[in-house]
Amino acid sequence: MKLKKLHKYKKFNVEECLKAFSGVFGFDQNTIESGHFEGTIFRFPLRQEETKLSDNIYDKSKVDDLFMSFKDEAPVSLLFLKCLESITLLREENESKTGDIGEIHFSVCIDETTIEAVRSARKDMRSQIQGLGNTLPSDPIANSYNMKIYVEDDARNATCRSWKVMNLFQGENRMSSTLQKLSKDDSLSYSPYVGVAMDMDCPSNFQGHVFCFLPLPLTEKSLSGLPIHVNGFFALSQSRRFVKWPTADQIRNHTHTDKSIQWNQALVIEVLSEVYSSFLQELVQESPNYEDLNAHATTVSQCIPNTNEVDEHWRILIPPLVEKLKNTKIFFTTNKGGEWISKDQAVFLKTNKIPSGIVNFIYS
């Protein structure tokens, strides 16, 4: 439906359209006449009375609840998106207002100090993937970047958090025959795409979350138990709240043949383990950029998963990750002025002071 032709549709009331959108982000009579609007507007009418479809009525309190839930997720919502750079939540309660809509209630954006680097890395990876069409790349396509996310609320309270993000679109030459087959299965139509992100400020209460480009609904307990956020082209439950995993009965009876479950397992074992390994190695390689090497070494160690805390479904990540890191220098010692060594070069003392899950990872 083209804007310039709205008046030709007999069942469409142009005046009602103008009433609904006039003044919203510059939409006006000229917009309809010119047929051009720079952007996209979605309008979601809220149910004000019960219908045969649903008795769920949305009033102001429910809208406020939606706003609050968004504010909880917003600080991380931009991490794995491919294009979006800012989200602003505005509130307008004056129905007769004709100027710009609303007052800023909440906003989140990529900070100007990192936006150009993030934009460039995203664009380059996006263009490479789009160039594939419906085929898989022979070799992996990857990017990594540092991102600062700036958040401001209606009281002008502002925070800025620093993140490191890495994404990987797995290449066919690095896939098992199982993952190749699943990647080409038209009934699934998933891409072997996984990303990870770490809060470089390393807050003590940090919980790794799971994303399917946007975060899955937040829960009190981490969905993965990993010390980093994980994004992937996962097969989700019908409610889109959880990643699909086999049930306990299916595991016990070896009956988890659902292809979407097989896909999630292959994605974690093959693609997540690779991007996680590369992420850790890049953290080590970047250590000369940090003045406080001991603090950065702590950051690297906090990125290593604690096997006791990893959710049972995600523990399939540990064996391939350990295998990929077995000869990698990811442990820091202050000897010789400070250097990175592999676990075979290291002697771990006072293991009672190291979380047992980390010890289990080390000796895997």
Short mmCIF file of C-alpha atoms in Angstrom, two decimals:
data_model
loop_
_atom_site.label_atom_id
_atom_site.label_comp_id
_atom_site.label_asym_id
_atom_site.label_seq_id
_atom_site.Cartn_x
_atom_site.Cartn_y
_atom_site.Cartn_z
CA MET A 1 0.00 0.00 0.00
CA LYS A 2 1.69 3.23 -1.19
CA LEU A 3 1.22 6.46 0.77
CA LYS A 4 0.26 8.47 -2.33
CA LYS A 5 -2.52 6.00 -3.14
CA LEU A 6 -4.11 5.77 0.30
CA HIS A 7 -7.07 7.91 -0.74
CA LYS A 8 -7.92 5.43 -3.53
CA TYR A 9 -8.70 2.64 -1.08
CA LYS A 10 -12.44 2.84 -0.44
CA LYS A 11 -12.33 1.13 2.94
CA PHE A 12 -9.39 3.23 4.15
CA ASN A 13 -10.09 6.47 6.01
CA VAL A 14 -7.20 8.85 5.30
CA GLU A 15 -8.43 11.31 7.92
CA GLU A 16 -8.27 8.63 10.60
CA CYS A 17 -4.75 7.77 9.44
CA LEU A 18 -3.70 11.38 9.81
CA LYS A 19 -5.35 11.60 13.20
CA ALA A 20 -3.39 8.58 14.40
CA PHE A 21 0.01 9.56 12.99
CA SER A 22 -0.01 13.35 12.62
CA GLY A 23 2.98 14.85 14.41
CA VAL A 24 4.57 11.45 15.02
CA PHE A 25 8.21 11.73 13.97
CA GLY A 26 7.35 14.30 11.30
CA PHE A 27 4.41 12.45 9.71
CA ASP A 28 1.84 14.91 8.31
CA GLN A 29 -0.36 15.72 5.31
CA ASN A 30 2.73 16.40 3.19
CA THR A 31 3.95 12.88 3.91
CA ILE A 32 0.84 11.40 2.29
CA GLU A 33 0.95 13.80 -0.63
CA SER A 34 4.64 13.23 -1.35
CA GLY A 35 4.43 9.49 -0.73
CA HIS A 36 7.72 9.50 1.16
CA PHE A 37 8.55 8.95 4.82
CA GLU A 38 12.12 8.53 5.98
CA GLY A 39 11.72 5.58 8.32
CA THR A 40 9.16 2.99 9.36
CA ILE A 41 6.28 3.43 11.80
CA PHE A 42 4.50 0.53 13.47
CA ARG A 43 1.23 1.24 15.25
CA PHE A 44 -0.11 -1.29 17.73
CA PRO A 45 -3.62 -0.41 18.93
CA LEU A 46 -4.12 -1.52 22.52
CA ARG A 47 -7.22 -3.53 23.34
CA GLN A 48 -9.53 -1.38 25.47
CA GLU A 49 -12.41 -3.81 25.81
CA GLU A 50 -12.86 -7.56 25.79
CA THR A 51 -13.32 -9.29 22.44
CA LYS A 52 -13.92 -12.85 21.25
CA LEU A 53 -10.22 -13.14 20.57
CA SER A 54 -9.07 -12.13 24.04
CA ASP A 55 -10.23 -10.62 27.29
CA ASN A 56 -6.76 -9.21 27.96
CA ILE A 57 -7.28 -5.45 28.21
CA TYR A 58 -4.31 -3.08 28.10
CA ASP A 59 -4.54 -0.02 30.29
CA LYS A 60 -1.93 2.52 31.40
CA SER A 61 -0.55 0.31 34.17
CA LYS A 62 0.11 -2.55 31.75
CA VAL A 63 1.84 -0.20 29.33
CA ASP A 64 3.98 1.05 32.22
CA ASP A 65 4.86 -2.58 33.00
CA LEU A 66 5.95 -3.05 29.38
CA PHE A 67 8.11 0.05 29.65
CA MET A 68 9.72 -1.25 32.84
CA SER A 69 10.45 -4.67 31.36
CA PHE A 70 12.04 -3.00 28.36
CA LYS A 71 14.20 -0.82 30.61
CA ASP A 72 15.55 -3.98 32.26
CA GLU A 73 16.59 -5.45 28.90
CA ALA A 74 17.56 -2.26 27.07
CA PRO A 75 21.18 -1.96 28.29
CA VAL A 76 22.08 -5.17 26.45
CA SER A 77 19.52 -5.09 23.63
CA LEU A 78 21.95 -3.53 21.10
CA LEU A 79 24.80 -6.00 21.64
CA PHE A 80 24.05 -8.46 18.85
CA LEU A 81 21.81 -6.52 16.48
CA LYS A 82 23.11 -6.12 12.94
CA CYS A 83 22.00 -2.54 12.18
CA LEU A 84 20.20 -0.84 15.06
CA GLU A 85 22.31 1.70 16.96
CA SER A 86 19.87 3.38 19.33
CA ILE A 87 16.46 2.90 20.91
CA THR A 88 14.46 5.73 22.48
CA LEU A 89 11.34 5.24 24.52
CA LEU A 90 9.03 8.27 24.52
CA ARG A 91 5.85 8.97 26.41
CA GLU A 92 3.03 11.12 25.01
CA GLU A 93 -0.23 11.50 26.92
CA ASN A 94 -1.54 14.66 25.25
CA GLU A 95 -3.89 13.49 22.48
CA SER A 96 -4.21 16.96 20.99
CA LYS A 97 -0.51 17.64 20.68
CA THR A 98 0.52 18.44 17.11
CA GLY A 99 4.28 18.97 17.50
CA ASP A 100 7.00 16.38 17.99
CA ILE A 101 5.73 13.40 19.94
CA GLY A 102 6.41 12.82 23.59
CA GLU A 103 9.17 13.30 26.10
CA ILE A 104 12.10 10.95 26.37
CA HIS A 105 11.34 8.32 28.98
CA PHE A 106 14.39 6.16 28.39
CA SER A 107 17.10 5.84 25.78
CA VAL A 108 19.94 3.48 24.97
CA CYS A 109 22.54 3.95 22.25
CA ILE A 110 26.00 2.96 21.13
CA ASP A 111 28.29 5.63 22.53
CA GLU A 112 29.79 8.03 20.00
CA THR A 113 33.32 6.95 20.99
CA THR A 114 32.80 3.48 19.53
CA ILE A 115 29.93 3.83 17.08
CA GLU A 116 32.04 4.21 13.93
CA ALA A 117 34.08 1.08 14.66
CA VAL A 118 30.96 -0.92 15.51
CA ARG A 119 29.12 0.34 12.43
CA SER A 120 32.05 -0.57 10.16
CA ALA A 121 32.47 -4.08 11.63
CA ARG A 122 28.74 -4.79 11.42
CA LYS A 123 28.46 -3.50 7.86
CA ASP A 124 31.43 -5.53 6.63
CA MET A 125 30.12 -8.79 8.10
CA ARG A 126 26.57 -8.08 6.94
CA SER A 127 27.69 -7.47 3.35
CA GLN A 128 29.76 -10.67 3.32
CA ILE A 129 26.82 -12.74 4.55
CA GLN A 130 24.35 -11.09 2.16
CA GLY A 131 26.72 -11.88 -0.71
CA LEU A 132 26.35 -15.59 0.01
CA GLY A 133 22.72 -15.77 -1.05
CA ASN A 134 21.43 -19.18 0.05
CA THR A 135 24.87 -20.79 0.20
CA LEU A 136 27.33 -21.33 3.02
CA PRO A 137 30.76 -19.70 3.04
CA SER A 138 33.72 -22.02 2.55
CA ASP A 139 35.58 -20.36 5.43
CA PRO A 140 34.25 -18.66 8.57
CA ILE A 141 33.15 -15.03 8.50
CA ALA A 142 33.88 -13.26 11.77
CA ASN A 143 34.16 -9.87 13.40
CA SER A 144 34.96 -8.46 16.81
CA TYR A 145 34.70 -5.00 18.27
CA ASN A 146 34.64 -3.05 21.49
CA MET A 147 31.34 -1.32 22.18
CA LYS A 148 30.31 1.23 24.77
CA ILE A 149 26.59 1.41 25.46
CA TYR A 150 25.17 4.62 26.87
CA VAL A 151 21.89 4.54 28.80
CA GLU A 152 19.87 7.51 30.05
CA ASP A 153 16.57 7.58 31.94
CA ASP A 154 13.89 10.26 32.30
CA ALA A 155 15.70 11.78 35.29
CA ARG A 156 18.80 12.20 33.09
CA ASN A 157 20.68 9.60 35.10
CA ALA A 158 23.27 8.14 32.73
CA THR A 159 25.48 5.07 32.69
CA CYS A 160 27.99 3.82 30.17
CA ARG A 161 29.22 0.21 30.05
CA SER A 162 32.07 -1.24 28.01
CA TRP A 163 31.62 -4.48 26.10
CA LYS A 164 33.68 -6.73 23.89
CA VAL A 165 31.69 -8.54 21.21
CA MET A 166 32.67 -11.28 18.76
CA ASN A 167 30.48 -12.89 16.08
CA LEU A 168 31.10 -15.93 13.89
CA PHE A 169 29.27 -17.29 10.84
CA GLN A 170 30.76 -20.76 10.52
CA GLY A 171 32.32 -21.85 7.23
CA GLU A 172 31.41 -25.14 5.57
CA ASN A 173 35.04 -26.32 5.67
CA ARG A 174 34.94 -26.18 9.48
CA MET A 175 31.63 -28.02 9.91
CA SER A 176 30.92 -31.64 10.69
CA SER A 177 28.75 -33.50 8.20
CA THR A 178 25.89 -33.25 10.74
CA LEU A 179 26.04 -29.47 10.97
CA GLN A 180 26.41 -29.15 7.19
CA LYS A 181 23.28 -31.22 6.69
CA LEU A 182 21.28 -29.28 9.27
CA SER A 183 22.47 -25.94 7.87
CA LYS A 184 21.12 -26.90 4.43
CA ASP A 185 17.82 -28.28 5.75
CA ASP A 186 15.02 -26.10 4.34
CA SER A 187 12.66 -27.17 7.11
CA LEU A 188 14.96 -25.48 9.65
CA SER A 189 16.28 -22.50 7.64
CA TYR A 190 18.81 -21.57 10.34
CA SER A 191 22.25 -20.05 9.90
CA PRO A 192 25.38 -21.27 11.75
CA TYR A 193 25.77 -17.88 13.41
CA VAL A 194 26.91 -17.39 17.02
CA GLY A 195 28.18 -14.40 18.99
CA VAL A 196 29.52 -13.77 22.47
CA ALA A 197 29.86 -10.61 24.56
CA MET A 198 31.54 -9.78 27.84
CA ASP A 199 31.07 -6.82 30.15
CA MET A 200 34.64 -5.52 30.39
CA ASP A 201 33.84 -3.73 33.65
CA CYS A 202 33.40 -7.21 35.18
CA PRO A 203 30.62 -6.48 37.72
CA SER A 204 30.51 -9.03 40.53
CA ASN A 205 26.79 -9.74 39.98
CA PHE A 206 27.13 -10.36 36.23
CA GLN A 207 25.08 -13.24 34.79
CA GLY A 208 25.57 -14.55 31.29
CA HIS A 209 22.33 -14.44 29.31
CA VAL A 210 21.09 -16.05 26.09
CA PHE A 211 20.09 -14.09 23.01
CA CYS A 212 18.49 -14.84 19.70
CA PHE A 213 19.68 -11.43 18.46
CA LEU A 214 17.46 -9.89 21.14
CA PRO A 215 17.69 -11.16 24.73
CA LEU A 216 15.36 -13.97 25.72
CA PRO A 217 13.12 -12.98 28.66
CA LEU A 218 15.26 -12.31 31.73
CA THR A 219 15.12 -14.79 34.60
CA GLU A 220 16.50 -14.78 38.14
CA LYS A 221 18.89 -17.58 37.26
CA SER A 222 21.21 -17.44 34.27
CA LEU A 223 19.84 -19.51 31.38
CA SER A 224 23.31 -20.79 30.51
CA GLY A 225 25.43 -20.43 33.63
CA LEU A 226 28.25 -19.08 31.45
CA PRO A 227 30.20 -15.93 32.43
CA ILE A 228 29.48 -14.25 29.07
CA HIS A 229 26.40 -13.45 26.99
CA VAL A 230 25.72 -15.87 24.14
CA ASN A 231 23.81 -15.04 20.97
CA GLY A 232 22.88 -17.55 18.30
CA PHE A 233 20.49 -18.52 15.58
CA PHE A 234 18.91 -20.92 18.06
CA ALA A 235 15.72 -22.92 17.66
CA LEU A 236 13.40 -21.61 20.37
CA SER A 237 10.40 -22.96 22.21
CA GLN A 238 6.96 -22.04 20.89
CA SER A 239 6.73 -19.23 23.45
CA ARG A 240 10.16 -17.95 22.31
CA ARG A 241 11.24 -17.82 25.95
CA PHE A 242 13.73 -20.69 25.95
CA VAL A 243 16.21 -22.51 23.72
CA LYS A 244 14.86 -25.94 22.78
CA TRP A 245 16.65 -28.76 24.59
CA PRO A 246 15.85 -32.45 25.06
CA THR A 247 13.83 -33.37 28.14
CA ALA A 248 15.25 -35.66 30.83
CA ASP A 249 13.19 -38.57 29.47
CA GLN A 250 14.45 -37.96 25.94
CA ILE A 251 18.06 -37.93 27.14
CA ARG A 252 17.58 -41.08 29.21
CA ASN A 253 15.88 -42.96 26.40
CA HIS A 254 18.04 -41.48 23.59
CA THR A 255 14.91 -40.32 21.78
CA HIS A 256 15.79 -36.64 21.17
CA THR A 257 15.64 -36.82 17.38
CA ASP A 258 13.95 -33.45 16.86
CA LYS A 259 16.08 -31.70 14.24
CA SER A 260 15.75 -28.34 15.96
CA ILE A 261 17.23 -29.83 19.14
CA GLN A 262 20.03 -31.43 17.15
CA TRP A 263 20.67 -28.04 15.57
CA ASN A 264 21.02 -26.29 18.94
CA GLN A 265 23.40 -28.95 20.21
CA ALA A 266 25.56 -28.80 17.08
CA LEU A 267 25.59 -25.00 17.22
CA VAL A 268 26.88 -25.04 20.80
CA ILE A 269 29.40 -27.85 20.33
CA GLU A 270 30.88 -26.67 17.05
CA VAL A 271 30.28 -22.96 16.58
CA LEU A 272 30.01 -21.60 20.12
CA SER A 273 33.12 -23.52 21.22
CA GLU A 274 35.08 -21.96 18.35
CA VAL A 275 33.98 -18.37 18.87
CA TYR A 276 34.41 -18.72 22.67
CA SER A 277 37.96 -20.03 22.18
CA SER A 278 38.79 -17.21 19.74
CA PHE A 279 37.29 -14.68 22.14
CA LEU A 280 39.54 -15.81 25.00
CA GLN A 281 42.61 -15.82 22.76
CA GLU A 282 41.87 -12.32 21.50
CA LEU A 283 41.48 -11.08 25.07
CA VAL A 284 45.00 -12.36 25.76
CA GLN A 285 46.38 -10.84 22.55
CA GLU A 286 44.96 -7.45 23.54
CA SER A 287 46.67 -7.47 26.95
CA PRO A 288 49.51 -5.07 25.84
CA ASN A 289 46.79 -2.43 25.39
CA TYR A 290 46.05 -2.42 29.13
CA GLU A 291 48.13 -0.55 31.69
CA ASP A 292 47.05 -2.79 34.57
CA LEU A 293 47.99 -6.23 33.29
CA ASN A 294 46.98 -7.97 36.51
CA ALA A 295 43.48 -6.49 36.29
CA HIS A 296 43.19 -7.61 32.66
CA ALA A 297 44.40 -11.08 33.63
CA THR A 298 41.54 -11.19 36.14
CA THR A 299 39.13 -10.26 33.34
CA VAL A 300 40.44 -13.15 31.22
CA SER A 301 40.13 -15.62 34.10
CA GLN A 302 36.54 -14.48 34.76
CA CYS A 303 35.73 -15.35 31.15
CA ILE A 304 36.66 -19.00 31.76
CA PRO A 305 33.48 -20.99 32.54
CA ASN A 306 32.96 -22.49 35.98
CA THR A 307 31.77 -26.01 35.18
CA ASN A 308 29.83 -26.24 38.45
CA GLU A 309 27.70 -23.26 37.46
CA VAL A 310 27.10 -24.10 33.79
CA ASP A 311 23.53 -25.21 33.11
CA GLU A 312 23.24 -28.94 32.34
CA HIS A 313 22.14 -28.33 28.74
CA TRP A 314 25.10 -26.05 28.06
CA ARG A 315 27.73 -28.38 29.51
CA ILE A 316 28.11 -29.95 26.07
CA LEU A 317 30.21 -26.84 25.35
CA ILE A 318 32.94 -27.73 27.86
CA PRO A 319 34.70 -30.74 26.19
CA PRO A 320 35.19 -29.09 22.75
CA LEU A 321 36.15 -25.78 24.38
CA VAL A 322 38.78 -27.49 26.55
CA GLU A 323 40.12 -29.31 23.50
CA LYS A 324 40.48 -26.06 21.55
CA LEU A 325 42.22 -24.33 24.47
CA LYS A 326 44.46 -27.17 25.68
CA ASN A 327 47.65 -25.66 24.24
CA THR A 328 46.54 -22.03 24.39
CA LYS A 329 48.24 -19.54 26.67
CA ILE A 330 45.33 -18.14 28.63
CA PHE A 331 46.79 -18.30 32.17
CA PHE A 332 48.79 -15.37 33.51
CA THR A 333 51.83 -15.52 35.77
CA THR A 334 53.77 -12.60 37.24
CA ASN A 335 57.02 -14.52 36.74
CA LYS A 336 59.54 -13.03 34.30
CA GLY A 337 57.81 -9.68 34.53
CA GLY A 338 54.46 -11.18 33.63
CA GLU A 339 53.60 -13.60 30.83
CA TRP A 340 50.81 -15.83 29.51
CA ILE A 341 51.26 -19.58 29.68
CA SER A 342 49.29 -22.73 28.84
CA LYS A 343 47.90 -24.99 31.54
CA ASP A 344 50.64 -27.57 30.84
CA GLN A 345 53.26 -24.94 31.71
CA ALA A 346 51.49 -23.88 34.88
CA VAL A 347 51.57 -25.08 38.47
CA PHE A 348 48.32 -24.30 40.28
CA LEU A 349 48.81 -23.75 44.00
CA LYS A 350 46.24 -23.29 46.76
CA THR A 351 43.46 -24.76 44.65
CA ASN A 352 41.15 -24.50 47.66
CA LYS A 353 41.06 -20.77 46.90
CA ILE A 354 40.10 -21.37 43.29
CA PRO A 355 36.43 -22.22 42.61
CA SER A 356 36.11 -25.97 42.10
CA GLY A 357 34.39 -25.44 38.77
CA ILE A 358 37.45 -23.57 37.47
CA VAL A 359 39.68 -26.34 38.79
CA ASN A 360 37.54 -28.90 36.96
CA PHE A 361 37.92 -26.89 33.76
CA ILE A 362 41.69 -26.68 34.20
CA TYR A 363 42.08 -30.42 34.75
CA SER A 364 39.59 -31.46 32.06
#
